[in-house]
Every structure is written in C-alpha cells, then in structure tokens.
mmCIF file of C-alpha atoms and ligand atoms in Angstrom:
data_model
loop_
_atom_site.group_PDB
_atom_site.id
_atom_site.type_symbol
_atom_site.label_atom_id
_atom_site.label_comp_id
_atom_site.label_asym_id
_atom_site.label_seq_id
_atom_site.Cartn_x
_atom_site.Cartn_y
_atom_site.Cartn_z
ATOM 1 C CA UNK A 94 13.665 14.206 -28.597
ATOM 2 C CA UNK A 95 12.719 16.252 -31.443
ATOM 3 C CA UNK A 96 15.579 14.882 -33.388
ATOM 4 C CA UNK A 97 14.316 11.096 -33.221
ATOM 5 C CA UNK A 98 10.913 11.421 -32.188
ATOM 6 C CA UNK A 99 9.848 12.150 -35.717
ATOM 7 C CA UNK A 100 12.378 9.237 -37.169
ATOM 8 C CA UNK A 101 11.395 5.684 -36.926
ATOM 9 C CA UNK A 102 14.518 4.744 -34.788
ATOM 10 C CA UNK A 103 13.929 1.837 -32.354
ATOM 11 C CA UNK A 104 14.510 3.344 -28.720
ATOM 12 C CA UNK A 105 15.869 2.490 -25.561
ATOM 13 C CA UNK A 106 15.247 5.035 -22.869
ATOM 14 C CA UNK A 107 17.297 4.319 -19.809
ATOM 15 C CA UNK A 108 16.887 6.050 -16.535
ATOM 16 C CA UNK A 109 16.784 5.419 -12.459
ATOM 17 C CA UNK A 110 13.092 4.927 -11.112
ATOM 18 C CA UNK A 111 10.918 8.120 -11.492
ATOM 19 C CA UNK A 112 13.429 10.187 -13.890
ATOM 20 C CA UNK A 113 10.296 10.182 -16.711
ATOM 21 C CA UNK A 114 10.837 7.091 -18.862
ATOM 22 C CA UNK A 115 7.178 6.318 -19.061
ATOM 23 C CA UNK A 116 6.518 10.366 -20.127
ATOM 24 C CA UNK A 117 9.637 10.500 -22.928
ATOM 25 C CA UNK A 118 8.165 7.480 -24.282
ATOM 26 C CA UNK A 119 4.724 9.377 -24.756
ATOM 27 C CA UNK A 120 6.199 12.039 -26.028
ATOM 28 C CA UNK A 121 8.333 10.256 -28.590
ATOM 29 C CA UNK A 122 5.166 8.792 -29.560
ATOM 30 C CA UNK A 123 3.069 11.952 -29.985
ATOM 31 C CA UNK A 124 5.662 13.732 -31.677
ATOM 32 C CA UNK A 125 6.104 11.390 -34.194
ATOM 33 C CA UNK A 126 4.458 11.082 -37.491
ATOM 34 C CA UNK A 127 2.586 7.887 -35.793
ATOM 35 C CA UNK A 128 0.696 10.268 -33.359
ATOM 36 C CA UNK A 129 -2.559 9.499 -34.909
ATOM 37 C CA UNK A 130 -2.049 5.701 -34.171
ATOM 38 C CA UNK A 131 -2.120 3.607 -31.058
ATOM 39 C CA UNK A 132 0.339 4.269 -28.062
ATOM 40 C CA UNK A 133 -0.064 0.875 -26.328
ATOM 41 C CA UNK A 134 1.934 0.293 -23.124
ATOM 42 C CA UNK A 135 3.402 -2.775 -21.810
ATOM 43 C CA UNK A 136 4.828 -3.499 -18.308
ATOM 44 C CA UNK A 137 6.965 -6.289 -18.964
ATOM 45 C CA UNK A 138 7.911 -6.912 -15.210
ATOM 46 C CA UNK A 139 4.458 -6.876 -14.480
ATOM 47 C CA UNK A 140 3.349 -10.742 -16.109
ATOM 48 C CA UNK A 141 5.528 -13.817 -16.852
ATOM 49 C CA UNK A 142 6.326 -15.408 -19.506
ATOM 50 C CA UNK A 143 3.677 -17.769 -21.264
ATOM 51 C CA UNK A 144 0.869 -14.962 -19.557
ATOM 52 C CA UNK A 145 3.603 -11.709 -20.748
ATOM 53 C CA UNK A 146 3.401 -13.824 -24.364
ATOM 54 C CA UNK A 147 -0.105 -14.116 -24.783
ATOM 55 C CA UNK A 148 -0.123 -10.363 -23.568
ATOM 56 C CA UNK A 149 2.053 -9.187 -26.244
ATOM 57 C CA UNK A 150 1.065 -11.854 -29.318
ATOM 58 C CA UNK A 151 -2.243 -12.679 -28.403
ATOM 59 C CA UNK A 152 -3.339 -16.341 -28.930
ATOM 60 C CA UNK A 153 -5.806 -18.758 -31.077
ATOM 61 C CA UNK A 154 -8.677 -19.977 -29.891
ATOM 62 C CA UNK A 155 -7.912 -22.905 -28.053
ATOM 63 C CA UNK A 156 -4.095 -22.035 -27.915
ATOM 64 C CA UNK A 157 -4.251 -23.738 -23.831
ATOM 65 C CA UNK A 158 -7.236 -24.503 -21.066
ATOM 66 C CA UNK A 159 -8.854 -21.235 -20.755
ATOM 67 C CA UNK A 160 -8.075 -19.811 -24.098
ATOM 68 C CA UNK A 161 -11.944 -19.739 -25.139
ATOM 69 C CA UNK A 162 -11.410 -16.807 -27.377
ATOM 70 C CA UNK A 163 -9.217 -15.406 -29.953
ATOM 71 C CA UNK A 164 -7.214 -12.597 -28.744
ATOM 72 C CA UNK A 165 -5.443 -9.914 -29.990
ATOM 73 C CA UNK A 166 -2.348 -9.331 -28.664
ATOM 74 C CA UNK A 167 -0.797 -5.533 -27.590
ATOM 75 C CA UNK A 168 1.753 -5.384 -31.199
ATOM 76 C CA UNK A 169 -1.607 -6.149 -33.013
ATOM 77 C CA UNK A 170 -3.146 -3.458 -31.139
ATOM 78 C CA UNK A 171 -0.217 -1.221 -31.515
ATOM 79 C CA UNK A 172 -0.486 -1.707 -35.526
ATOM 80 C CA UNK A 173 0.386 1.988 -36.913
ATOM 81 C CA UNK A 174 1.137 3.253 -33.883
ATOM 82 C CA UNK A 175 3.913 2.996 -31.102
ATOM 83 C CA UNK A 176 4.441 0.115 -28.472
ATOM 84 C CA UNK A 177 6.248 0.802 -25.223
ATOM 85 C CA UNK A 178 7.575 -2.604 -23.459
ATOM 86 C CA UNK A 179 8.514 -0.864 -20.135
ATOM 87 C CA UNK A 180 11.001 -2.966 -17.694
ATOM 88 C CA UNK A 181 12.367 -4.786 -20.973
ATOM 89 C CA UNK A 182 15.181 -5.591 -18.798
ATOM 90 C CA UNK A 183 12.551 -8.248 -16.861
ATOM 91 C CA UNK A 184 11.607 -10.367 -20.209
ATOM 92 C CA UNK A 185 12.673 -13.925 -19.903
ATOM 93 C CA UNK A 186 14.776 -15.639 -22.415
ATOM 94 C CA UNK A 187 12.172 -17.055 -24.585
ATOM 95 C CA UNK A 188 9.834 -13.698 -24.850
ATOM 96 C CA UNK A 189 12.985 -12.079 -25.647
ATOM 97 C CA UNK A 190 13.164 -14.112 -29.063
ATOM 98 C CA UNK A 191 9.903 -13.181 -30.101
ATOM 99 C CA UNK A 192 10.621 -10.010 -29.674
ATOM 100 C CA UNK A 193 13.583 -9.982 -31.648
ATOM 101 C CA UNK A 194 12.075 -11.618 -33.981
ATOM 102 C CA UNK A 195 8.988 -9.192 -34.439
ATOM 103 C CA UNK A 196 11.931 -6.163 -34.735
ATOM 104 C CA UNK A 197 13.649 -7.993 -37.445
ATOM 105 C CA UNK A 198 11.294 -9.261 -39.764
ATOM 106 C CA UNK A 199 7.957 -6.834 -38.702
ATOM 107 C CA UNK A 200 6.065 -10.063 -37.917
ATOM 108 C CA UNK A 201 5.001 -12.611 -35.761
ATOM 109 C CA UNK A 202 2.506 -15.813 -34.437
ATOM 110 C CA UNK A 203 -0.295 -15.630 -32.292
ATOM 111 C CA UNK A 204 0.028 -18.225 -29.115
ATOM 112 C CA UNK A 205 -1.601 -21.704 -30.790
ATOM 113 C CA UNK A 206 -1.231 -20.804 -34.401
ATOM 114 C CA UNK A 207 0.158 -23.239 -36.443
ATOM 115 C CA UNK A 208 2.285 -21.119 -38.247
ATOM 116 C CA UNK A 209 0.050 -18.377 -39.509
ATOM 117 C CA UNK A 210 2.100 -15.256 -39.057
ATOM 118 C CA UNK A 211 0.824 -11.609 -38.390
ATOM 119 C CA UNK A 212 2.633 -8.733 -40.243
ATOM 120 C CA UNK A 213 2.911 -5.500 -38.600
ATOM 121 C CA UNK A 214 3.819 -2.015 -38.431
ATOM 122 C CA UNK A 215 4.993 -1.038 -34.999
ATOM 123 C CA UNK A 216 7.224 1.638 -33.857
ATOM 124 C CA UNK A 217 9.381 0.183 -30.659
ATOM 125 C CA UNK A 218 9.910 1.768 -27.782
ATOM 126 C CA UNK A 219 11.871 0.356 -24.957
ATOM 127 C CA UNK A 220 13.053 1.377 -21.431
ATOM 128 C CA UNK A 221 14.609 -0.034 -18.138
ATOM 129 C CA UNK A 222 16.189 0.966 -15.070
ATOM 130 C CA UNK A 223 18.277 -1.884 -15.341
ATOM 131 C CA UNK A 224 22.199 -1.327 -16.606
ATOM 132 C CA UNK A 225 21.440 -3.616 -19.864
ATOM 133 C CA UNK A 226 24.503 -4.249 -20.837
ATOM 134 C CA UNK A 227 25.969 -5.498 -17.433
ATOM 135 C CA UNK A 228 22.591 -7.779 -18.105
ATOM 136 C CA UNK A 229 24.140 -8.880 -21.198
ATOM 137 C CA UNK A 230 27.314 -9.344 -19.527
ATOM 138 C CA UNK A 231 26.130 -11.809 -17.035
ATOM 139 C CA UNK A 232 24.069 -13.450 -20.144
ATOM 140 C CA UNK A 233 20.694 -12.655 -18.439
ATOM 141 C CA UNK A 234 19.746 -10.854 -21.666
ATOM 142 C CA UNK A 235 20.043 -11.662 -25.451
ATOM 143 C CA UNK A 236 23.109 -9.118 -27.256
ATOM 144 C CA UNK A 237 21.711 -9.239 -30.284
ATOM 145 C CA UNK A 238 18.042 -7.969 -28.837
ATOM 146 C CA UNK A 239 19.879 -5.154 -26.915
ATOM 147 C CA UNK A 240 21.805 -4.110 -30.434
ATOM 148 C CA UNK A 241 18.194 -4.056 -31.614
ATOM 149 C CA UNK A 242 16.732 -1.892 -29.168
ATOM 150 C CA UNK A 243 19.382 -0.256 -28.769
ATOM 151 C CA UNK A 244 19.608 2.411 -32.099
ATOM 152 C CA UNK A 245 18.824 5.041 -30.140
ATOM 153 C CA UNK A 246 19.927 5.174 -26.248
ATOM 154 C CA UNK A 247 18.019 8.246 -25.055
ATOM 155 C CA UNK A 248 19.399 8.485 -21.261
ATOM 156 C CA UNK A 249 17.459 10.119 -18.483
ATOM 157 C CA UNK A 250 20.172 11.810 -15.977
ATOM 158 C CA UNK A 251 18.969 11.543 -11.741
ATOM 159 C CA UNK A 252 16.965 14.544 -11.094
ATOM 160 C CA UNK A 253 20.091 15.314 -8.516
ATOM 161 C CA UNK A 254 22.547 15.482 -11.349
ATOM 162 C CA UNK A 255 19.811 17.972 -13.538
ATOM 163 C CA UNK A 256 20.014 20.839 -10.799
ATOM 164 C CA UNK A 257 18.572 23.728 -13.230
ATOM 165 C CA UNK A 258 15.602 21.252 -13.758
ATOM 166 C CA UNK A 259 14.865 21.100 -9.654
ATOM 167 C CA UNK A 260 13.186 24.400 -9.203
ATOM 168 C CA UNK A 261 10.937 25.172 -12.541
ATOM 169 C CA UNK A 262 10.080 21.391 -11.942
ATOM 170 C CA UNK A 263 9.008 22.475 -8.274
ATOM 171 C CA UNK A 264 7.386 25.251 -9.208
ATOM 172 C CA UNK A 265 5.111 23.572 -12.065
ATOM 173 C CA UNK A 266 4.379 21.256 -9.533
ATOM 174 C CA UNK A 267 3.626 23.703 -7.099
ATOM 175 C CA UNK A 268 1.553 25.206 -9.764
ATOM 176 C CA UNK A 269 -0.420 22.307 -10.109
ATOM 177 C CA UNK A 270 -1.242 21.076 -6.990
ATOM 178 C CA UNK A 271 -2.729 24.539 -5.765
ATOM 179 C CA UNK A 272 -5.016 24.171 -8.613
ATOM 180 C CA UNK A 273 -6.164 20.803 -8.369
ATOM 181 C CA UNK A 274 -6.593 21.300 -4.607
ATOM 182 C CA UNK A 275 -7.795 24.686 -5.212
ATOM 183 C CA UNK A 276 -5.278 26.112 -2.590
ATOM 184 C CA UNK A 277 -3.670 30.075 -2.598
ATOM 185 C CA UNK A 278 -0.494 28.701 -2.301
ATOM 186 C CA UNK A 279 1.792 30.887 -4.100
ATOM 187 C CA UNK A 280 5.756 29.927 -3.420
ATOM 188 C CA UNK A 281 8.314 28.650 -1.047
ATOM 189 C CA UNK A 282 10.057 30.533 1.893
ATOM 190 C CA UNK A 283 14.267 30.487 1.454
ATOM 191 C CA UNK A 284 14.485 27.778 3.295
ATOM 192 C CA UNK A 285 12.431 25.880 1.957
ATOM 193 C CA UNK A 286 13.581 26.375 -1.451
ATOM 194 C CA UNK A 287 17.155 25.330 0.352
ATOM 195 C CA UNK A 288 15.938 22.334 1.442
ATOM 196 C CA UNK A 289 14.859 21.164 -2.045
ATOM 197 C CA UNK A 290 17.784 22.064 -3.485
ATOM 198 C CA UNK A 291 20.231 19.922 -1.104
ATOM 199 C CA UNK A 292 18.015 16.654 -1.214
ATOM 200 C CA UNK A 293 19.084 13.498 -3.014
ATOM 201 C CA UNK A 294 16.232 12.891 -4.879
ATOM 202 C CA UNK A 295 16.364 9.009 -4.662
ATOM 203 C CA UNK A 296 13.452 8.840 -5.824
ATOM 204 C CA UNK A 297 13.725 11.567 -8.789
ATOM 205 C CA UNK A 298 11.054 13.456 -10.594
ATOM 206 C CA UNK A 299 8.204 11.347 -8.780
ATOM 207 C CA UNK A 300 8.886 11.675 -5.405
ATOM 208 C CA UNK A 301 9.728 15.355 -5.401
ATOM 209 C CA UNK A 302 6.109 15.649 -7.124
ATOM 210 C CA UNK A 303 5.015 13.599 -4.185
ATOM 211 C CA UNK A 304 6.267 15.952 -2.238
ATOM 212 C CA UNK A 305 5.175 19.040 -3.581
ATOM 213 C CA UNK A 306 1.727 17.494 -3.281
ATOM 214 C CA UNK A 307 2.137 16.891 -0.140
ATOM 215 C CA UNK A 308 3.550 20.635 1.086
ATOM 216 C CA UNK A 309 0.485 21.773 -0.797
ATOM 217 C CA UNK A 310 -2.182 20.297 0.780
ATOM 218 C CA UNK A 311 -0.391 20.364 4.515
ATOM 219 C CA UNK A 312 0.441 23.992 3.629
ATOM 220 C CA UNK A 313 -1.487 26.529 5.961
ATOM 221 C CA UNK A 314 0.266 29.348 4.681
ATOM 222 C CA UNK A 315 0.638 31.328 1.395
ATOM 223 C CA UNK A 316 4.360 30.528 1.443
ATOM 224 C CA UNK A 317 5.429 26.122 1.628
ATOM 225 C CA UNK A 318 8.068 26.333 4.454
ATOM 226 C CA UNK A 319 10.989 23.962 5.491
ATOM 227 C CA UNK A 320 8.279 21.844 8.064
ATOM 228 C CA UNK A 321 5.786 21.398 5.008
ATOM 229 C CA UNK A 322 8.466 19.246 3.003
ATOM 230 C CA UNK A 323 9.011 15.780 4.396
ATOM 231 C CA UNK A 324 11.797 14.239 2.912
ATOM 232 C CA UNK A 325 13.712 10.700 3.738
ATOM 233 C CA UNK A 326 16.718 12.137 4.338
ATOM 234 C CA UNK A 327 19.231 14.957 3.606
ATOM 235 C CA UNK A 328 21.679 14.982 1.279
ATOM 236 C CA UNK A 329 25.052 13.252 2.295
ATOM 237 C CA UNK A 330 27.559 15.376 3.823
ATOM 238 C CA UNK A 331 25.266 18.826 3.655
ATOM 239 C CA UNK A 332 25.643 20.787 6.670
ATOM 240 C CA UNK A 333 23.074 21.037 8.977
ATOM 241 C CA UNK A 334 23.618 24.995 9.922
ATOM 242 C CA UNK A 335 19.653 26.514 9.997
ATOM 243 C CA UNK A 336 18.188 24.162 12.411
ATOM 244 C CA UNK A 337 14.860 24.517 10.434
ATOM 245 C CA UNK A 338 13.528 21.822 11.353
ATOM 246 C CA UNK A 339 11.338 20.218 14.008
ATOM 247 C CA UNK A 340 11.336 16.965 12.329
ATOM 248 C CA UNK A 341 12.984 14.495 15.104
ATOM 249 C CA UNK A 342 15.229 12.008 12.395
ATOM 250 C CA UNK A 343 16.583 15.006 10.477
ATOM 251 C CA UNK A 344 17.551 16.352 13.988
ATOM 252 C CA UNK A 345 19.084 13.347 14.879
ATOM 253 C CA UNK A 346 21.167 12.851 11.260
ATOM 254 C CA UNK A 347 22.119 16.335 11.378
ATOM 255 C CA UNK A 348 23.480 16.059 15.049
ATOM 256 C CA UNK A 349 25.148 12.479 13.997
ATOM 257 C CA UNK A 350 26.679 14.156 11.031
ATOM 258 C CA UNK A 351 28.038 17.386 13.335
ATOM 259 C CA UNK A 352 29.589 14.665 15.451
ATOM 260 C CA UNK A 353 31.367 13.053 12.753
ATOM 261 C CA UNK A 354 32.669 16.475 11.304
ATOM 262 C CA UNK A 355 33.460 17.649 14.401
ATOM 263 C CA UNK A 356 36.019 14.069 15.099
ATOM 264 C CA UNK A 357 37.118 13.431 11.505
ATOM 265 C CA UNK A 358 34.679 10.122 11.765
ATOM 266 C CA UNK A 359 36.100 9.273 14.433
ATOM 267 C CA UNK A 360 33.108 7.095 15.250
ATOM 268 C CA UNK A 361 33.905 6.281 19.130
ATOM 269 C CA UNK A 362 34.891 10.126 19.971
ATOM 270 C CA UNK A 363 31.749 11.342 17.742
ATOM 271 C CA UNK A 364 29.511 8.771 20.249
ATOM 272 C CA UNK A 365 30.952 10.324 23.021
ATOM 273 C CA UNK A 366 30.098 13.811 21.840
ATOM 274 C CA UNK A 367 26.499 12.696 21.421
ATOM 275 C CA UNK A 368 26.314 10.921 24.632
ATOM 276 C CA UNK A 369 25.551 7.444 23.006
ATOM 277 C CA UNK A 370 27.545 4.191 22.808
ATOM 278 C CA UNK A 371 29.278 3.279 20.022
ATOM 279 C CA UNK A 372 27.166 0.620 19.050
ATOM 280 C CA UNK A 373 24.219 2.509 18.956
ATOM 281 C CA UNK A 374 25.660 4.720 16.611
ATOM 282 C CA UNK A 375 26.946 2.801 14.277
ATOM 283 C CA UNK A 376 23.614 1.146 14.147
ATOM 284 C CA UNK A 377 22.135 4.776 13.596
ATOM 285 C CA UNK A 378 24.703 5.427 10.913
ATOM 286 C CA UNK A 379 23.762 2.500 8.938
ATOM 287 C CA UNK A 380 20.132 2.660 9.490
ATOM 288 C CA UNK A 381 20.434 6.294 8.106
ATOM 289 C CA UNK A 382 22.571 5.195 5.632
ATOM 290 C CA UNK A 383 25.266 8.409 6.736
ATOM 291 C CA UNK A 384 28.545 7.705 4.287
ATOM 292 C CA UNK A 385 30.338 8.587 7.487
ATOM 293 C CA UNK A 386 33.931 7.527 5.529
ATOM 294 C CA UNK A 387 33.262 10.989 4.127
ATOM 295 C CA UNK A 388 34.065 12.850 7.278
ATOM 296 C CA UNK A 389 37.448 10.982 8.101
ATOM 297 C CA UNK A 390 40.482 13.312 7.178
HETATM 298 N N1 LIG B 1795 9.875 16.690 -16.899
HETATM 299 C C1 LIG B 1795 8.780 16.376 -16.206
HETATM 300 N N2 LIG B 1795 7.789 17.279 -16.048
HETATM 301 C C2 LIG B 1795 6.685 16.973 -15.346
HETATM 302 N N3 LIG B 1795 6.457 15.800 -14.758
HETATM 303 C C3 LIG B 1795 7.410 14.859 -14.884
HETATM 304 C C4 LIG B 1795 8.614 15.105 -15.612
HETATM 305 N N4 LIG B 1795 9.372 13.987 -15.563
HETATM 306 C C5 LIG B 1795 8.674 13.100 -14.847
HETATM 307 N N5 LIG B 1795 7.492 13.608 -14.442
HETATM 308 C C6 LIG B 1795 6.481 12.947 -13.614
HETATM 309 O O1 LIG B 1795 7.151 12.108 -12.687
HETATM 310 C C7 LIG B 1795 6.438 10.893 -12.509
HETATM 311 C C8 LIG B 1795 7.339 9.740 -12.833
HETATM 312 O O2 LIG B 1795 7.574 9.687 -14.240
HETATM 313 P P1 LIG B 1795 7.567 8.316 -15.053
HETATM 314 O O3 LIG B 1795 6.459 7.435 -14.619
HETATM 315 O O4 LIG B 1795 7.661 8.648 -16.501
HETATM 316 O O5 LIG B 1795 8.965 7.722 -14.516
HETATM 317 P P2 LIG B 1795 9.683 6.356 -14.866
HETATM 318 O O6 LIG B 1795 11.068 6.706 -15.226
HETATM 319 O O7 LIG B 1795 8.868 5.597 -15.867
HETATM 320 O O8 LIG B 1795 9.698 5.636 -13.455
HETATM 321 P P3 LIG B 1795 9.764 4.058 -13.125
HETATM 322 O O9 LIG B 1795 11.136 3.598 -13.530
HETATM 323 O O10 LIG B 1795 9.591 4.012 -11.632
HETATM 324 O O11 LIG B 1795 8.674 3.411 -13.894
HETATM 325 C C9 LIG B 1795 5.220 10.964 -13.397
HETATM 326 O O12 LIG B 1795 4.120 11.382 -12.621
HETATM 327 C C10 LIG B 1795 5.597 12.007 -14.433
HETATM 328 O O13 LIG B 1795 4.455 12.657 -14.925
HETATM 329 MG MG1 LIG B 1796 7.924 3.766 -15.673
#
C-alpha cells in the first residue's frame, strides 16, 4: 500500500467477502496525495443500470419523468479526490462503457445532455469478490475495462490463509469492544485462543470481529472462554480432542467427524458407531458441510 497509495495507479482490490476491501480502499485514498479531496463510495451491486448511471454521471434536468432537477453525479463529486466503485464485477454492459470511457479520456456526459461533456480528475478505485477474469472469460465483463482497472491488482488473502494476522487482529478487537462496551475484559483462556485459531473464517475479518463482539459483551468473566465464541462450524478435519464445548452442533460435528476417522469414511460403519442410520448421516454430513472424502484412507 504505501508503494501505490501515493501513485495515481488505477486499482483493483480483489478479496473474498469481509477480507477489508472497503478499508484498503480508504486507506489508499488517505494515503495518497488526494487525501484532502473527496473519497466517494459507490456500491455498484447495490442499483441497476439506468438508476447505477444516473448515480455515477448524474443527469440534466429533464433527462426522464422524475428528473426535476439537475444532479450531480458521484465522479463529479469525487472531482480531486478518489472514487471507489465497490462490486465492479455487478456493472452491466452498458455502465461498463461509460466507465471505460471516463478512465480513458478523464471525461464524461451527464444522463440527458446533448453532448456537453464533464472533464474530471478522479483517482479510480475498484474492487470485487468476483474472479474477474473468469467474468471476462464467460464475456460477462468488458477485457478492455478489466485491463483498465486492472494496473494495479492489490489482492486480499482469506483471513485463514493470513494466520499471524488472526490473533493481534483478535486482540485489537478484543481491545475495542471492552471499551466501547466499557467491559474489564482483559484476554482469552487457551482454549479459547485454540478455538480461534482452528476456525475457517468463512466469513474473514468481519465475522471474527462479529465474534469478538459478541464474546465481549456475553463475557462474564475477565478471561473470553471457548463457550463465549460461537462460531458456524469448526475447521474441516480438526480434531475434536478438548471437549470444550457445550454447544450441541459442534458436539454433534465433532462426534460425526470421530466416526469418520475412526472407519476411514466409511460412512455406513461410522453410522453404526453413532447409532444413526445411514441416511441420516449423510444428511448430517451435508447439512454440516463435513468433507468426509477427507477421512477415507
Ligand atoms: N486489518 C483490519 N483491521 C481492523 N479491522 C479490519 C481489518 N480488515 C478488515 N477489518 C474490518 O472488517 C470489516 C469488513 O471489512 P470490509 O468492509 O473492508 O470488507 P470487504 O472486503 O469490503 O467485504 P465485502 O466484500 O463483504 O464488502 C470492517 O468492519 C473492517 O473495519
Ligand atoms: Mg465491501
């Protein structure tokens, strides 16, 4: 970041949901030499195309029924400054050449003008949790436009490949919470700190900061413990050894994942072990989603 922040690259900043796109993107901004100019944010995915248009460009008075006033659109706005078109990967085809269009010549039309361009001086920012260049692939979006956006590809790794980032993460946001919630809450027990550790993470950076949260206000204690962190699921394939845990689906995944060890995923002798039909737990394994190949020898 401090390498292109301060250049005037075009960025694309890719990155499963909750890994921090939206927060790089701020950052870029700030620690640019455009920090004293507008950071204006747009949620592409959020509006469609003619409404996503008028959005971005603005329109003329008049420009279609209910267009009473002029209005400025968000690159106006952004004039100076920095603007961040998150989801680019949702833009339809058409928004998509207006877009180019405004990267390659610094310039564009308001909705309903008659061919009155706008010239401005906008940083771009882009990001997606979308694989853009499968997109391309499959022709849902423009090559050229990705090229574009594309200078820079700053990628944002799944919190449960960045394992050194999992516990100074949990403990700023440990460090957080007990302040906003005014709370002595001062660390985790082993187990707890275990328990982090093995999750997933599907949902990355956000959700174990919704967890934290959580922990801190359930928290009775001094110390967060194992029972204070609900999480969707444990990590595929961890052992369940410290039976820490009094919460009744982690009980039940670790027992279904004992059986499986215990019969090389063998699913019909692991039922038996468990006292279940077959059918019932193959309908637990896939409403756990268990990758129960992984046990078979
Ligand atoms: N390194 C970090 N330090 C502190 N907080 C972080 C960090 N990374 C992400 N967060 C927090 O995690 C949450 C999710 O981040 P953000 O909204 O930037 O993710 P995103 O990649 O844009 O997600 P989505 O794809 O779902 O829009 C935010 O509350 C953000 O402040
Ligand atoms: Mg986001």
């Amino acid at each position: 970041i401090k390498k292109v922040a301060p250049t005037p690259a075009t960025i694309l900043i890719t990155g499963e949901t909750g890994t921090g796109k939206e927060l790089l993107a701020s950052l870029v901004h700030f620690g640019s030499p455009r920090a004293k100019g507008p950071f204006v944010k747009v949620n592409c995915a959020a509006l469609h195309d003619n409404l996503l248009e008028s959005e971005l460009f603005g329109h003329e008075r008049g420009a279609f029924t209910g267009a009473e006033k002029l209005r400025i659109g968000r690159f106006e706005q952004a004039d100076k400054g920095t603007i961040f078109l998150d989801e680019i990967g949702d833009m339809s085809a058409t928004t998509q050449a207006k877009v180019l269009r405004v990267l390659q010549e610094q310039e564009f039309e308001r909705l309903g003008s008659s061919g009155k361009s706008v010239k401005v001086d906008v940083r771009v920012v882009t990001a997606t949790n979308k694989d853009l260049r499968e997109e391309v692939k499959e022709g849902k979006f423009r090559q050229d436009l990705y090229f574009r956006l594309n200078v820079v590809n700053l990628a944002i790794p799944p919190l449960r490949e960045r394992l050194d980032d999992i516990l100074p993460l949990t403990r700023f946001f440990l460090n957080k919470y007990a302040v906003d919630f005014k709370k002595k809450v001062t660390g985790f027990s082993p187990e707890a700190i275990e328990k982090i550790r093995r999750y997933a993470w599907p949902g990355n950076v956000r959700e174990l900061q919704n967890s934290i949260e959580r922990a801190v206000l359930l928290s009775d204690d001094e110390i967060i413990g194992p029972h204070n962190l609900t999480l969707e699921g444990r990590a595929e394939g961890d052992p369940v050894t410290s039976v820490d845990t009094m919460n009744l689906e982690e009980l039940e995944r670790g027992a279904i994942q004992r059986a499986l060890r215990a019969t090389r995923g063998v699913q019909k002798d692991a039922a038996d072990l468990l006292g279940i039909t077959p059918r019932v737990l193959n309908y637990k394994i896939s409403e756990m989603k268990i990758d129960w190949k992984s046990f078979r020898a």
